[in-house]
Coordinates of N, CA and C and ligand atoms in Angstrom, one line a residue:
M9 N -107.2 -6.3 -75.7 CA -106.5 -6.6 -76.7 C -107.0 -6.0 -78.2
M10 N -108.5 -6.1 -78.0 CA -109.1 -5.3 -79.3 C -109.3 -4.0 -78.9
K11 N -109.5 -3.8 -77.4 CA -109.4 -2.4 -77.5 C -108.0 -1.7 -77.5
T12 N -106.9 -2.4 -77.0 CA -105.8 -1.5 -77.3 C -105.4 -1.4 -79.3
K13 N -105.9 -2.5 -80.5 CA -106.1 -2.4 -81.5 C -106.6 -1.3 -82.0
G14 N -108.2 -1.2 -81.4 CA -108.7 0.1 -81.8 C -108.4 1.3 -81.7
L15 N -107.8 1.4 -80.4 CA -106.9 2.6 -79.9 C -105.7 3.0 -80.9
V16 N -104.9 2.1 -81.3 CA -104.0 2.5 -82.4 C -104.5 3.0 -84.0
L17 N -105.7 2.0 -84.3 CA -106.1 2.4 -85.7 C -106.8 3.9 -85.5
A18 N -107.4 4.3 -84.0 CA -108.2 5.6 -84.1 C -106.8 6.6 -84.0
V19 N -105.6 6.4 -83.6 CA -104.5 7.4 -83.2 C -103.8 7.5 -84.5
S20 N -103.8 6.3 -85.7 CA -103.0 6.5 -87.1 C -104.0 7.4 -87.8
A21 N -105.5 7.0 -87.7 CA -106.1 7.8 -88.5 C -106.3 9.3 -88.1
V22 N -106.4 9.8 -86.8 CA -105.8 10.8 -86.8 C -104.8 11.1 -86.7
L23 N -103.7 10.8 -87.0 CA -102.2 11.1 -87.3 C -102.3 11.1 -88.9
S24 N -103.0 10.4 -89.3 CA -102.9 10.8 -91.5 C -103.6 11.8 -91.5
L25 N -104.6 12.2 -91.0 CA -105.4 13.3 -91.3 C -104.8 14.6 -90.9
G26 N -103.7 14.3 -89.6 CA -102.9 15.7 -89.4 C -102.3 15.9 -90.8
V27 N -101.4 14.8 -91.1 CA -100.8 15.3 -92.4 C -101.2 15.9 -93.4
M28 N -102.3 15.3 -93.8 CA -103.1 15.9 -94.7 C -103.5 17.0 -94.8
G29 N -103.4 17.6 -93.8 CA -104.8 18.6 -93.3 C -103.3 19.8 -92.6
S30 N -103.8 20.7 -92.1 CA -103.2 21.6 -92.0 C -102.0 21.8 -90.9
A31 N -102.3 20.4 -90.0 CA -101.2 20.0 -89.3 C -99.9 19.9 -89.3
A32 N -100.1 19.6 -91.2 CA -98.6 18.9 -91.5 C -97.7 20.0 -91.3
A33 N -97.6 21.1 -91.4 CA -96.6 22.1 -91.1 C -96.1 22.3 -89.9
A34 N -97.1 22.1 -89.0 CA -96.7 21.7 -88.1 C -95.7 20.3 -87.2
D35 N -96.3 19.3 -87.7 CA -95.6 18.0 -87.6 C -94.1 18.1 -88.3
G36 N -94.2 18.7 -89.1 CA -92.6 19.1 -90.3 C -91.4 19.2 -89.2
A37 N -92.3 20.8 -88.9 CA -91.3 21.5 -87.7 C -91.1 20.5 -86.7
A38 N -91.9 19.9 -86.0 CA -91.1 19.0 -85.1 C -90.6 18.1 -85.3
L39 N -90.8 17.4 -86.5 CA -90.1 16.4 -86.8 C -88.7 17.1 -87.0
Y40 N -88.6 18.0 -87.8 CA -87.1 18.3 -87.8 C -86.2 18.6 -87.1
K41 N -87.1 18.6 -85.9 CA -86.2 19.1 -84.8 C -86.1 17.4 -84.1
S42 N -86.7 16.9 -83.9 CA -86.7 15.4 -83.4 C -85.8 14.5 -83.9
K43 N -85.6 14.9 -85.2 CA -85.0 13.9 -86.4 C -83.8 14.2 -86.0
T44 N -83.5 15.1 -85.7 CA -82.0 15.8 -85.6 C -81.5 16.4 -87.1
C45 N -82.3 17.2 -87.6 CA -82.0 17.3 -89.2 C -81.6 18.9 -89.2
F46 N -82.0 19.6 -87.7 CA -81.2 21.1 -87.4 C -79.5 20.6 -87.2
S47 N -79.1 19.7 -86.8 CA -77.8 19.5 -86.1 C -76.9 19.6 -87.6
C48 N -77.3 19.6 -88.6 CA -76.3 19.3 -89.7 C -76.9 20.8 -90.4
H49 N -78.1 20.6 -90.8 CA -78.9 21.9 -91.5 C -79.0 23.5 -90.9
G50 N -79.0 23.2 -89.5 CA -79.3 24.5 -89.0 C -80.7 24.5 -88.1
Q51 N -81.2 25.6 -87.6 CA -82.4 25.6 -86.9 C -83.2 26.3 -87.8
D52 N -82.3 27.4 -88.6 CA -84.0 27.6 -89.6 C -83.8 27.1 -91.1
A53 N -82.9 26.1 -91.0 CA -82.6 25.1 -92.6 C -82.0 26.1 -93.5
N54 N -81.2 26.8 -92.8 CA -80.6 27.8 -93.9 C -79.1 28.0 -93.0
T55 N -79.0 27.4 -92.3 CA -77.3 27.3 -91.6 C -76.8 26.6 -91.6
P56 N -76.6 25.6 -92.7 CA -76.1 24.5 -92.1 C -74.3 24.5 -92.1
I57 N -74.0 23.6 -90.9 CA -72.8 23.5 -90.3 C -71.5 24.1 -90.9
M58 N -71.8 22.9 -92.3 CA -70.7 23.1 -92.8 C -71.0 23.7 -94.4
P59 N -69.8 24.5 -95.1 CA -70.1 25.4 -95.8 C -70.6 24.5 -97.5
T60 N -70.2 23.3 -97.2 CA -70.5 22.2 -98.4 C -72.1 21.6 -98.1
Y61 N -72.6 21.8 -97.1 CA -73.9 21.2 -97.0 C -74.7 22.0 -97.2
P62 N -76.5 21.5 -98.0 CA -77.0 22.2 -98.2 C -77.9 23.0 -97.4
K63 N -78.6 24.2 -97.6 CA -79.8 25.3 -97.3 C -80.7 24.5 -97.7
L64 N -82.1 24.2 -96.8 CA -83.0 23.7 -97.3 C -84.6 24.7 -97.2
A65 N -84.3 25.5 -96.5 CA -85.3 26.6 -96.3 C -85.6 27.0 -98.0
G66 N -87.1 26.9 -98.2 CA -87.8 27.4 -99.0 C -87.8 26.4 -100.4
Q67 N -87.2 25.1 -100.1 CA -86.9 24.3 -101.1 C -88.4 23.3 -101.6
N68 N -88.2 23.3 -103.0 CA -89.4 22.7 -103.2 C -89.6 21.8 -102.7
A69 N -91.1 21.8 -102.4 CA -91.0 20.0 -101.2 C -91.4 18.7 -101.9
D70 N -91.5 18.8 -103.5 CA -91.7 17.4 -104.3 C -89.9 16.9 -104.5
Y71 N -88.8 17.6 -104.6 CA -88.0 18.1 -104.8 C -87.4 17.3 -103.2
A72 N -87.5 18.4 -102.5 CA -86.8 18.1 -101.0 C -87.0 16.2 -100.6
Y73 N -88.6 16.2 -101.5 CA -88.9 14.9 -100.4 C -88.1 13.8 -101.7
N74 N -87.9 14.0 -102.5 CA -87.5 12.7 -103.5 C -85.8 12.9 -103.2
Q75 N -85.8 13.8 -102.9 CA -83.9 13.7 -103.0 C -84.0 12.8 -101.5
M76 N -84.8 13.1 -100.2 CA -84.4 12.4 -99.1 C -84.9 11.1 -99.1
M77 N -85.8 10.7 -99.7 CA -86.2 9.0 -100.4 C -84.7 8.9 -101.2
D78 N -84.1 9.8 -101.6 CA -82.8 8.6 -102.6 C -81.8 9.0 -101.7
I79 N -81.7 9.6 -101.1 CA -81.0 9.4 -100.2 C -80.9 8.1 -99.3
K80 N -82.0 7.9 -98.4 CA -82.5 7.0 -97.8 C -82.0 5.8 -98.4
S81 N -82.9 5.3 -99.8 CA -82.6 4.1 -100.6 C -81.3 3.7 -100.9
G82 N -80.0 5.2 -101.6 CA -79.0 4.9 -101.5 C -79.1 5.2 -103.4
V83 N -80.3 5.6 -103.8 CA -79.6 6.0 -105.0 C -78.7 7.2 -105.3
R84 N -79.2 8.4 -104.9 CA -78.4 9.7 -104.5 C -77.3 9.2 -103.1
N85 N -75.7 8.7 -104.0 CA -75.1 8.2 -103.6 C -73.9 9.1 -103.6
N86 N -73.4 10.0 -103.0 CA -71.8 10.6 -103.2 C -71.2 10.9 -101.7
G87 N -69.8 11.1 -102.0 CA -69.1 11.6 -100.7 C -70.1 12.4 -99.5
Q88 N -71.1 12.7 -100.1 CA -72.0 13.8 -98.4 C -72.8 12.9 -97.9
S89 N -73.7 12.3 -99.1 CA -75.0 11.9 -98.8 C -74.7 10.7 -97.5
A90 N -73.4 10.2 -97.6 CA -73.2 9.2 -96.7 C -73.6 9.6 -95.2
A91 N -73.3 11.0 -95.2 CA -73.2 11.7 -93.6 C -74.8 11.5 -93.0
M92 N -75.7 11.5 -94.2 CA -77.2 11.9 -93.7 C -77.8 10.5 -94.1
K93 N -77.1 9.5 -94.2 CA -78.0 8.1 -95.0 C -78.6 7.6 -93.5
G94 N -77.6 7.4 -92.3 CA -77.8 6.9 -91.1 C -79.3 7.5 -90.5
I95 N -79.7 8.5 -90.5 CA -80.6 9.6 -89.9 C -81.7 9.0 -90.6
M96 N -81.7 9.0 -91.9 CA -82.9 8.5 -92.7 C -83.0 7.0 -92.5
A97 N -82.6 6.6 -91.9 CA -82.9 5.2 -91.5 C -84.2 5.4 -90.7
M98 N -84.2 6.5 -89.6 CA -85.1 6.6 -88.9 C -86.3 7.4 -89.3
V99 N -86.3 7.8 -91.0 CA -87.4 8.6 -91.3 C -88.2 7.9 -92.0
T100 N -89.2 7.8 -91.7 CA -90.5 7.0 -92.8 C -90.8 8.4 -93.7
A101 N -91.7 7.3 -95.0 CA -91.8 8.1 -96.4 C -92.8 9.3 -95.5
E102 N -93.5 8.9 -94.8 CA -94.7 9.9 -94.4 C -93.8 11.2 -93.8
E103 N -93.1 10.7 -92.5 CA -92.5 11.9 -92.2 C -91.5 12.8 -93.0
A104 N -91.0 11.8 -94.0 CA -90.1 12.7 -95.0 C -90.6 13.8 -95.3
K105 N -92.3 13.4 -96.0 CA -93.0 14.3 -96.7 C -93.4 15.7 -96.3
A106 N -93.8 14.9 -94.3 CA -94.0 16.0 -93.7 C -92.7 17.3 -93.7
I107 N -91.8 16.7 -93.3 CA -90.7 18.0 -93.3 C -90.6 18.8 -94.5
A108 N -90.9 17.8 -95.7 CA -90.4 19.0 -96.7 C -91.6 19.6 -97.3
E109 N -92.5 19.6 -96.6 CA -94.0 20.3 -96.8 C -93.3 21.9 -95.9
W110 N -93.0 21.4 -95.1 CA -92.8 22.5 -93.7 C -91.3 23.0 -94.3
L111 N -90.6 22.5 -94.7 CA -89.0 23.5 -95.3 C -89.9 24.2 -96.2
S112 N -90.4 23.8 -97.5 CA -91.0 24.5 -98.8 C -91.8 25.8 -98.2
T113 N -91.7 26.2 -96.9 CA -92.9 27.3 -96.2 C -91.8 28.2 -95.3
Q114 N -90.3 27.9 -95.4 CA -89.9 28.3 -94.8 C -88.6 29.3 -95.6
Ligands
HEC2 C1 -75.0 14.2 -90.2 C2 -75.2 15.2 -90.6 C3 -76.9 15.7 -91.8 C4 -78.1 15.5 -90.8 C5 -78.0 14.9 -89.3 C6 -79.3 15.5 -91.7 N1 -78.7 16.1 -93.0 FE1 -80.0 16.1 -94.9 N2 -77.9 16.4 -95.8 C7 -76.6 16.4 -95.5 C8 -75.8 16.1 -96.4 C9 -74.2 16.5 -96.3 C10 -76.3 16.9 -97.8 C11 -75.9 16.6 -99.0 C12 -75.8 15.4 -99.5 C13 -75.5 15.1 -101.1 O1 -74.6 15.7 -101.3 O2 -75.4 14.5 -101.5 C14 -78.0 16.3 -97.4 C15 -79.1 16.6 -98.1 C16 -80.1 16.9 -98.1 C17 -81.3 17.1 -98.5 C18 -80.9 17.5 -100.3 C19 -80.9 18.7 -100.2 C20 -80.8 19.1 -102.0 O3 -80.8 20.5 -102.2 O4 -80.8 18.3 -102.6 C21 -82.9 17.1 -97.8 C22 -83.7 17.6 -98.4 C23 -82.0 17.2 -96.7 N3 -81.0 16.8 -96.4 C24 -82.9 16.9 -95.6 C25 -82.7 16.6 -94.0 C26 -83.9 16.1 -93.1 C27 -85.3 16.5 -93.7 C28 -83.5 16.0 -92.2 C29 -83.4 15.2 -91.2 C30 -84.4 14.2 -91.1 C31 -81.7 15.6 -92.8 N4 -81.4 16.5 -93.7 C32 -80.1 15.2 -91.6 C33 -76.5 16.1 -94.1 C34 -77.3 15.9 -93.4

């Protein structure tokens, strides 16, 4: 039991270092795929499947992060935000931050 807990702590320490360090961009890219963001916003984050969906590539990281969190919480809520809200239930604040950092570099 103690061993498992130690391992979990070690893994999360490595993960948080990764988010803070140079691995953040890579994590963001992987998350963008694994969380299926690309299915609406395009593989390159610049070719959304609908003309009315936003392009995300090159967006300011803080702005993108805040929009994700507002869509997740429901603060940002128009006809289109509903499409994305379901996905955001599976994205943590930390993951959103990593994706936002990566998006800003695209
Ligand atoms: C089912 C389609 C869909 C999926 C999947 C999706 N989004 Fe979105 N996303 C949208 C739509 C539609 C909007 C515009 C919402 C609005 O008009 O308020 C949006 C808005 C955004 C915005 C705000 C853009 C801006 O300029 O204000 C960001 C950032 C974003 N999405 C990131 C993501 C990320 C990261 C993921 C994956 C975790 C994701 N989206 C998954 C459809 C989707």
